[in-house]
Amino acid sequence: MADIILTTLNARYIHASLGLRYLLANMGELQKATRLLEFTINQRPADIVESLLAEQPRIIGLGVYVWNARESAEVVALLKRIRPDVLVVVGGPEVSYEYDEQAIVATADYLIPGQADLAFGQLCRRLLAGERPVQKLQPPAPVSPDQIRLPYQLYSDTDIAHRVLYVEASRGCPFRCEFCLSALDKTLHPFELARFLEAMAQLFERGARQFKFVDRTFNLKLEHAIPILEFFLQRLEPGLFLHFELIPDHLPERLKHVIEKFPAGSLQFEIGVQSFDPAVQTLISRRQDNDKSAANLRWLRENTEAHLHTDLIIGLPGEDMAGFGQGFDRLVALGPHEIQLGVLKRLRGAPVGRHSTQYDMRFNPFPPYNVLSTDRIGFHDMQRLARFARYWDLVANTGRFQATLPLLLERSPFARFLAFSDWLYRETGQTHRIKLERLFGLLGHWLTQQADCAQETATAALAADADKAGVKLPSQVAGSSGRTATRPGDGAARQKRHLH
């Protein structure tokens, strides 16, 4: 039983909510009366409500994000219908902006928009004392990182063994990219380095070996980035895996020197290129030196063992299909291990919405608020690009088609893969649940029947990939030889498949 419950609906079980743990760490004397309960969006809202009410809480704090907005609204509606006396406090990015029009905010008792690390505990003290603030909106006072208790001791042994551990060495971002909510803050607040590293040391001593940094601009401040990397270099051992988000055009020599020391499988960099078009970058207030970005990506690919996960955005204002395709081809030529293609989303509060009228941007009114069409890309073509992104993830980003992919991308990667994507959707009508063995057969058919690739060449490439994947090569691809995989897959992680 608990007087206060902190809860959210994660996208998957493997994700552990860092935000809830910050709130719990800063509850002060109320921490003992507070319980953290996490669910996933795949659980039935009624079952979630049953579990919450079984604790007989007086207050429930719910974290709301774009990925759980629909399900969270249903949970709150059910909670208030069954137990209207239980006070529901909502917070999180999804309800911190444009909240007047949201049903979940109307149903909840209180809303804390913005950083609620201290504000949630303060509100709970008032509520438990019998004070009921009249105003639903409870804006938090500004908080600096040195006022916040770090939450990492609240990762359980089970979390450490089975879940992604999110950590942050800094909050905020000094840049103004309009598709991101960080554009509204424009500041970067680092946590005190010694305190942060002490917390990381404690996690490491407890057995943590996978750390996902959520900092927007990890490599911006070298006086923090380099000591953090050196901290982990001193603790290198098999299984250590670090994920950082990098600014693409900022890679000074001192930082390069440290990155070079990490072995294969230990570093992953998420690098948001988003667009290579200078006019589009200006339009969305994104400062980026494209030549430096390209040079840095090339250097990382050629001189380090880091796994490179890069990002491009589909549907930015002012960018048409041809422009997006040119940027895609340029990025493919730089050889990152993965290219994540995301359709633009108009997150609540994000400034990119200011372009809606001029560029006729039509956004989905429901989460995840993806752009449906613009004046440059109509709805049908936006659908094609969304399928392109899904199939690219299925074929290229998984790393299962290392030998086959170059055949698929010959001469003009974007044009070739778009043609394959359009054909694949016509053939299957699916973007998910395509069995791997069937996908091998479809790739073989397209290469030989649609792309004029020699049967022998296509078969050799597909057979090599099937052998590594541990799957049977379909007979229509293998031909009379009936070649099949000769050994089972080793269950290697997605990143390992990209290693040559």
PDB file of C-alpha atoms in Angstrom, residues 163-341:
ATOM      1  CA  ARG A 163      16.550  -2.998 -18.860  1.00  0.00           C
ATOM      2  CA  VAL A 164      18.027   0.023 -20.610  1.00  0.00           C
ATOM      3  CA  LEU A 165      19.519   2.413 -18.051  1.00  0.00           C
ATOM      4  CA  TYR A 166      19.001   6.028 -19.061  1.00  0.00           C
ATOM      5  CA  VAL A 167      21.400   8.606 -17.620  1.00  0.00           C
ATOM      6  CA  GLU A 168      22.032  12.301 -18.232  1.00  0.00           C
ATOM      7  CA  ALA A 169      25.101  14.418 -17.625  1.00  0.00           C
ATOM      8  CA  SER A 170      23.277  17.589 -18.689  1.00  0.00           C
ATOM      9  CA  ARG A 171      19.829  18.933 -19.450  1.00  0.00           C
ATOM     10  CA  GLY A 172      18.617  21.198 -22.185  1.00  0.00           C
ATOM     11  CA  CYS A 173      20.093  22.328 -25.477  1.00  0.00           C
ATOM     12  CA  PRO A 174      21.422  25.717 -26.641  1.00  0.00           C
ATOM     13  CA  PHE A 175      20.190  25.220 -30.200  1.00  0.00           C
ATOM     14  CA  ARG A 176      16.816  26.179 -31.644  1.00  0.00           C
ATOM     15  CA  CYS A 177      15.873  23.391 -34.050  1.00  0.00           C
ATOM     16  CA  GLU A 178      12.155  23.967 -34.410  1.00  0.00           C
ATOM     17  CA  PHE A 179      11.077  20.328 -34.573  1.00  0.00           C
ATOM     18  CA  CYS A 180      12.383  19.795 -31.022  1.00  0.00           C
ATOM     19  CA  LEU A 181      10.921  20.950 -27.709  1.00  0.00           C
ATOM     20  CA  SER A 182      14.425  21.868 -26.559  1.00  0.00           C
ATOM     21  CA  ALA A 183      14.090  24.891 -28.851  1.00  0.00           C
ATOM     22  CA  LEU A 184      11.812  26.422 -26.217  1.00  0.00           C
ATOM     23  CA  ASP A 185      14.516  26.416 -23.554  1.00  0.00           C
ATOM     24  CA  LYS A 186      17.736  27.335 -25.434  1.00  0.00           C
ATOM     25  CA  THR A 187      19.900  26.636 -22.387  1.00  0.00           C
ATOM     26  CA  LEU A 188      22.241  23.833 -21.410  1.00  0.00           C
ATOM     27  CA  HIS A 189      22.522  22.866 -17.736  1.00  0.00           C
ATOM     28  CA  PRO A 190      25.265  20.363 -16.837  1.00  0.00           C
ATOM     29  CA  PHE A 191      25.134  18.339 -13.644  1.00  0.00           C
ATOM     30  CA  GLU A 192      28.153  18.723 -11.375  1.00  0.00           C
ATOM     31  CA  LEU A 193      30.689  16.360 -12.929  1.00  0.00           C
ATOM     32  CA  ALA A 194      32.138  14.752  -9.783  1.00  0.00           C
ATOM     33  CA  ARG A 195      28.667  14.023  -8.404  1.00  0.00           C
ATOM     34  CA  PHE A 196      27.544  12.525 -11.693  1.00  0.00           C
ATOM     35  CA  LEU A 197      30.630  10.323 -12.078  1.00  0.00           C
ATOM     36  CA  GLU A 198      30.272   9.076  -8.512  1.00  0.00           C
ATOM     37  CA  ALA A 199      26.741   7.967  -9.351  1.00  0.00           C
ATOM     38  CA  MET A 200      27.994   6.233 -12.503  1.00  0.00           C
ATOM     39  CA  ALA A 201      30.707   4.473 -10.489  1.00  0.00           C
ATOM     40  CA  GLN A 202      28.076   3.148  -8.079  1.00  0.00           C
ATOM     41  CA  LEU A 203      25.970   1.874 -10.973  1.00  0.00           C
ATOM     42  CA  PHE A 204      29.002   0.210 -12.508  1.00  0.00           C
ATOM     43  CA  GLU A 205      29.925  -1.450  -9.222  1.00  0.00           C
ATOM     44  CA  ARG A 206      26.393  -2.855  -9.026  1.00  0.00           C
ATOM     45  CA  GLY A 207      26.859  -4.507 -12.414  1.00  0.00           C
ATOM     46  CA  ALA A 208      25.527  -1.925 -14.884  1.00  0.00           C
ATOM     47  CA  ARG A 209      27.268  -2.226 -18.250  1.00  0.00           C
ATOM     48  CA  GLN A 210      24.879  -0.503 -20.659  1.00  0.00           C
ATOM     49  CA  PHE A 211      24.418   3.251 -20.314  1.00  0.00           C
ATOM     50  CA  LYS A 212      22.204   5.289 -22.624  1.00  0.00           C
ATOM     51  CA  PHE A 213      22.924   9.001 -22.276  1.00  0.00           C
ATOM     52  CA  VAL A 214      19.912  11.175 -23.078  1.00  0.00           C
ATOM     53  CA  ASP A 215      21.926  14.418 -23.348  1.00  0.00           C
ATOM     54  CA  ARG A 216      20.972  16.294 -26.518  1.00  0.00           C
ATOM     55  CA  THR A 217      24.467  17.611 -27.141  1.00  0.00           C
ATOM     56  CA  PHE A 218      26.954  15.337 -25.377  1.00  0.00           C
ATOM     57  CA  ASN A 219      29.992  16.529 -27.354  1.00  0.00           C
ATOM     58  CA  LEU A 220      29.323  20.256 -27.033  1.00  0.00           C
ATOM     59  CA  LYS A 221      31.227  20.801 -23.768  1.00  0.00           C
ATOM     60  CA  LEU A 222      34.562  18.998 -23.924  1.00  0.00           C
ATOM     61  CA  GLU A 223      35.289  19.686 -20.242  1.00  0.00           C
ATOM     62  CA  HIS A 224      32.444  17.252 -19.473  1.00  0.00           C
ATOM     63  CA  ALA A 225      32.484  14.917 -22.479  1.00  0.00           C
ATOM     64  CA  ILE A 226      36.149  13.924 -22.285  1.00  0.00           C
ATOM     65  CA  PRO A 227      36.220  13.097 -18.538  1.00  0.00           C
ATOM     66  CA  ILE A 228      33.077  10.995 -18.934  1.00  0.00           C
ATOM     67  CA  LEU A 229      34.579   9.030 -21.813  1.00  0.00           C
ATOM     68  CA  GLU A 230      37.847   8.611 -19.906  1.00  0.00           C
ATOM     69  CA  PHE A 231      35.877   7.394 -16.872  1.00  0.00           C
ATOM     70  CA  PHE A 232      34.479   4.537 -18.938  1.00  0.00           C
ATOM     71  CA  LEU A 233      37.787   3.880 -20.690  1.00  0.00           C
ATOM     72  CA  GLN A 234      39.234   3.087 -17.275  1.00  0.00           C
ATOM     73  CA  ARG A 235      36.466   0.506 -16.810  1.00  0.00           C
ATOM     74  CA  LEU A 236      36.561  -1.126 -20.226  1.00  0.00           C
ATOM     75  CA  GLU A 237      35.522  -4.758 -20.172  1.00  0.00           C
ATOM     76  CA  PRO A 238      33.438  -7.062 -22.366  1.00  0.00           C
ATOM     77  CA  GLY A 239      29.789  -6.052 -22.324  1.00  0.00           C
ATOM     78  CA  LEU A 240      30.318  -2.345 -21.700  1.00  0.00           C
ATOM     79  CA  PHE A 241      28.088  -0.387 -24.107  1.00  0.00           C
ATOM     80  CA  LEU A 242      27.646   3.396 -24.204  1.00  0.00           C
ATOM     81  CA  HIS A 243      25.186   5.418 -26.278  1.00  0.00           C
ATOM     82  CA  PHE A 244      25.669   9.155 -26.839  1.00  0.00           C
ATOM     83  CA  GLU A 245      23.933  11.767 -28.998  1.00  0.00           C
ATOM     84  CA  LEU A 246      26.444  13.898 -30.896  1.00  0.00           C
ATOM     85  CA  ILE A 247      26.300  17.199 -32.738  1.00  0.00           C
ATOM     86  CA  PRO A 248      27.526  16.250 -36.225  1.00  0.00           C
ATOM     87  CA  ASP A 249      29.737  19.295 -36.947  1.00  0.00           C
ATOM     88  CA  HIS A 250      31.617  19.440 -33.643  1.00  0.00           C
ATOM     89  CA  LEU A 251      34.422  16.906 -33.277  1.00  0.00           C
ATOM     90  CA  PRO A 252      37.619  18.566 -32.022  1.00  0.00           C
ATOM     91  CA  GLU A 253      40.922  16.679 -32.118  1.00  0.00           C
ATOM     92  CA  ARG A 254      40.990  16.160 -28.337  1.00  0.00           C
ATOM     93  CA  LEU A 255      37.677  14.368 -28.518  1.00  0.00           C
ATOM     94  CA  LYS A 256      38.734  12.305 -31.524  1.00  0.00           C
ATOM     95  CA  HIS A 257      41.796  11.118 -29.638  1.00  0.00           C
ATOM     96  CA  VAL A 258      39.635   9.672 -26.845  1.00  0.00           C
ATOM     97  CA  ILE A 259      37.016   8.133 -29.138  1.00  0.00           C
ATOM     98  CA  GLU A 260      39.714   6.249 -31.064  1.00  0.00           C
ATOM     99  CA  LYS A 261      40.579   4.265 -27.930  1.00  0.00           C
ATOM    100  CA  PHE A 262      37.237   2.484 -27.629  1.00  0.00           C
ATOM    101  CA  PRO A 263      37.031  -1.038 -29.069  1.00  0.00           C
ATOM    102  CA  ALA A 264      34.321  -2.371 -31.356  1.00  0.00           C
ATOM    103  CA  GLY A 265      30.944  -2.884 -29.735  1.00  0.00           C
ATOM    104  CA  SER A 266      31.440  -0.406 -26.896  1.00  0.00           C
ATOM    105  CA  LEU A 267      30.338   2.921 -28.418  1.00  0.00           C
ATOM    106  CA  GLN A 268      27.229   3.979 -30.301  1.00  0.00           C
ATOM    107  CA  PHE A 269      26.763   7.537 -31.515  1.00  0.00           C
ATOM    108  CA  GLU A 270      23.358   8.876 -32.498  1.00  0.00           C
ATOM    109  CA  ILE A 271      24.064  11.707 -34.907  1.00  0.00           C
ATOM    110  CA  GLY A 272      21.171  13.889 -36.005  1.00  0.00           C
ATOM    111  CA  VAL A 273      21.903  15.194 -39.497  1.00  0.00           C
ATOM    112  CA  GLN A 274      18.160  15.734 -40.178  1.00  0.00           C
ATOM    113  CA  SER A 275      18.725  17.547 -43.508  1.00  0.00           C
ATOM    114  CA  PHE A 276      21.629  18.530 -45.734  1.00  0.00           C
ATOM    115  CA  ASP A 277      19.669  21.374 -47.379  1.00  0.00           C
ATOM    116  CA  PRO A 278      20.970  24.781 -46.158  1.00  0.00           C
ATOM    117  CA  ALA A 279      17.707  26.545 -47.031  1.00  0.00           C
ATOM    118  CA  VAL A 280      15.672  24.040 -45.027  1.00  0.00           C
ATOM    119  CA  GLN A 281      18.120  24.265 -42.126  1.00  0.00           C
ATOM    120  CA  THR A 282      17.735  28.047 -42.067  1.00  0.00           C
ATOM    121  CA  LEU A 283      13.965  27.730 -42.204  1.00  0.00           C
ATOM    122  CA  ILE A 284      13.861  25.516 -39.104  1.00  0.00           C
ATOM    123  CA  SER A 285      16.543  27.535 -37.249  1.00  0.00           C
ATOM    124  CA  ARG A 286      19.077  24.713 -37.394  1.00  0.00           C
ATOM    125  CA  ARG A 287      22.750  25.710 -37.380  1.00  0.00           C
ATOM    126  CA  GLN A 288      24.853  23.038 -39.033  1.00  0.00           C
ATOM    127  CA  ASP A 289      28.028  23.084 -41.101  1.00  0.00           C
ATOM    128  CA  ASN A 290      27.271  20.374 -43.655  1.00  0.00           C
ATOM    129  CA  ASP A 291      30.825  19.978 -44.889  1.00  0.00           C
ATOM    130  CA  LYS A 292      32.163  19.588 -41.353  1.00  0.00           C
ATOM    131  CA  SER A 293      29.353  17.163 -40.549  1.00  0.00           C
ATOM    132  CA  ALA A 294      30.208  15.035 -43.574  1.00  0.00           C
ATOM    133  CA  ALA A 295      33.928  15.125 -42.772  1.00  0.00           C
ATOM    134  CA  ASN A 296      33.296  14.107 -39.162  1.00  0.00           C
ATOM    135  CA  LEU A 297      31.047  11.214 -40.170  1.00  0.00           C
ATOM    136  CA  ARG A 298      33.650  10.040 -42.657  1.00  0.00           C
ATOM    137  CA  TRP A 299      36.388  10.273 -40.032  1.00  0.00           C
ATOM    138  CA  LEU A 300      34.351   8.347 -37.463  1.00  0.00           C
ATOM    139  CA  ARG A 301      33.573   5.621 -39.994  1.00  0.00           C
ATOM    140  CA  GLU A 302      37.167   5.264 -41.169  1.00  0.00           C
ATOM    141  CA  ASN A 303      39.114   5.769 -37.943  1.00  0.00           C
ATOM    142  CA  THR A 304      37.014   4.443 -35.072  1.00  0.00           C
ATOM    143  CA  GLU A 305      35.060   1.368 -34.075  1.00  0.00           C
ATOM    144  CA  ALA A 306      32.023   3.412 -32.999  1.00  0.00           C
ATOM    145  CA  HIS A 307      28.642   2.299 -34.314  1.00  0.00           C
ATOM    146  CA  LEU A 308      27.081   5.246 -36.161  1.00  0.00           C
ATOM    147  CA  HIS A 309      23.310   5.694 -35.975  1.00  0.00           C
ATOM    148  CA  THR A 310      22.361   8.741 -38.032  1.00  0.00           C
ATOM    149  CA  ASP A 311      19.026  10.519 -38.402  1.00  0.00           C
ATOM    150  CA  LEU A 312      17.208  12.176 -41.306  1.00  0.00           C
ATOM    151  CA  ILE A 313      13.746  13.755 -41.119  1.00  0.00           C
ATOM    152  CA  ILE A 314      11.108  13.316 -43.814  1.00  0.00           C
ATOM    153  CA  GLY A 315       8.660  16.162 -44.458  1.00  0.00           C
ATOM    154  CA  LEU A 316      10.521  19.224 -43.215  1.00  0.00           C
ATOM    155  CA  PRO A 317       9.083  22.534 -44.459  1.00  0.00           C
ATOM    156  CA  GLY A 318      10.578  23.560 -47.787  1.00  0.00           C
ATOM    157  CA  GLU A 319      11.973  20.110 -48.655  1.00  0.00           C
ATOM    158  CA  ASP A 320      10.539  18.079 -51.532  1.00  0.00           C
ATOM    159  CA  MET A 321      11.145  14.439 -52.416  1.00  0.00           C
ATOM    160  CA  ALA A 322      14.049  15.240 -54.712  1.00  0.00           C
ATOM    161  CA  GLY A 323      15.747  17.322 -52.023  1.00  0.00           C
ATOM    162  CA  PHE A 324      15.238  14.643 -49.417  1.00  0.00           C
ATOM    163  CA  GLY A 325      16.576  12.065 -51.854  1.00  0.00           C
ATOM    164  CA  GLN A 326      19.727  14.082 -52.472  1.00  0.00           C
ATOM    165  CA  GLY A 327      20.362  14.319 -48.740  1.00  0.00           C
ATOM    166  CA  PHE A 328      19.728  10.600 -48.350  1.00  0.00           C
ATOM    167  CA  ASP A 329      22.185   9.750 -51.124  1.00  0.00           C
ATOM    168  CA  ARG A 330      24.809  11.996 -49.564  1.00  0.00           C
ATOM    169  CA  LEU A 331      24.400  10.336 -46.193  1.00  0.00           C
ATOM    170  CA  VAL A 332      24.478   6.817 -47.675  1.00  0.00           C
ATOM    171  CA  ALA A 333      27.787   7.667 -49.367  1.00  0.00           C
ATOM    172  CA  LEU A 334      29.289   8.485 -45.960  1.00  0.00           C
ATOM    173  CA  GLY A 335      28.658   4.915 -44.834  1.00  0.00           C
ATOM    174  CA  PRO A 336      26.986   5.138 -41.401  1.00  0.00           C
ATOM    175  CA  HIS A 337      25.908   1.803 -39.979  1.00  0.00           C
ATOM    176  CA  GLU A 338      22.288   2.915 -39.660  1.00  0.00           C
ATOM    177  CA  ILE A 339      20.168   5.720 -41.084  1.00  0.00           C
ATOM    178  CA  GLN A 340      17.031   6.273 -39.049  1.00  0.00           C
ATOM    179  CA  LEU A 341      14.389   7.900 -41.248  1.00  0.00           C
TER     180      LEU A 341
END
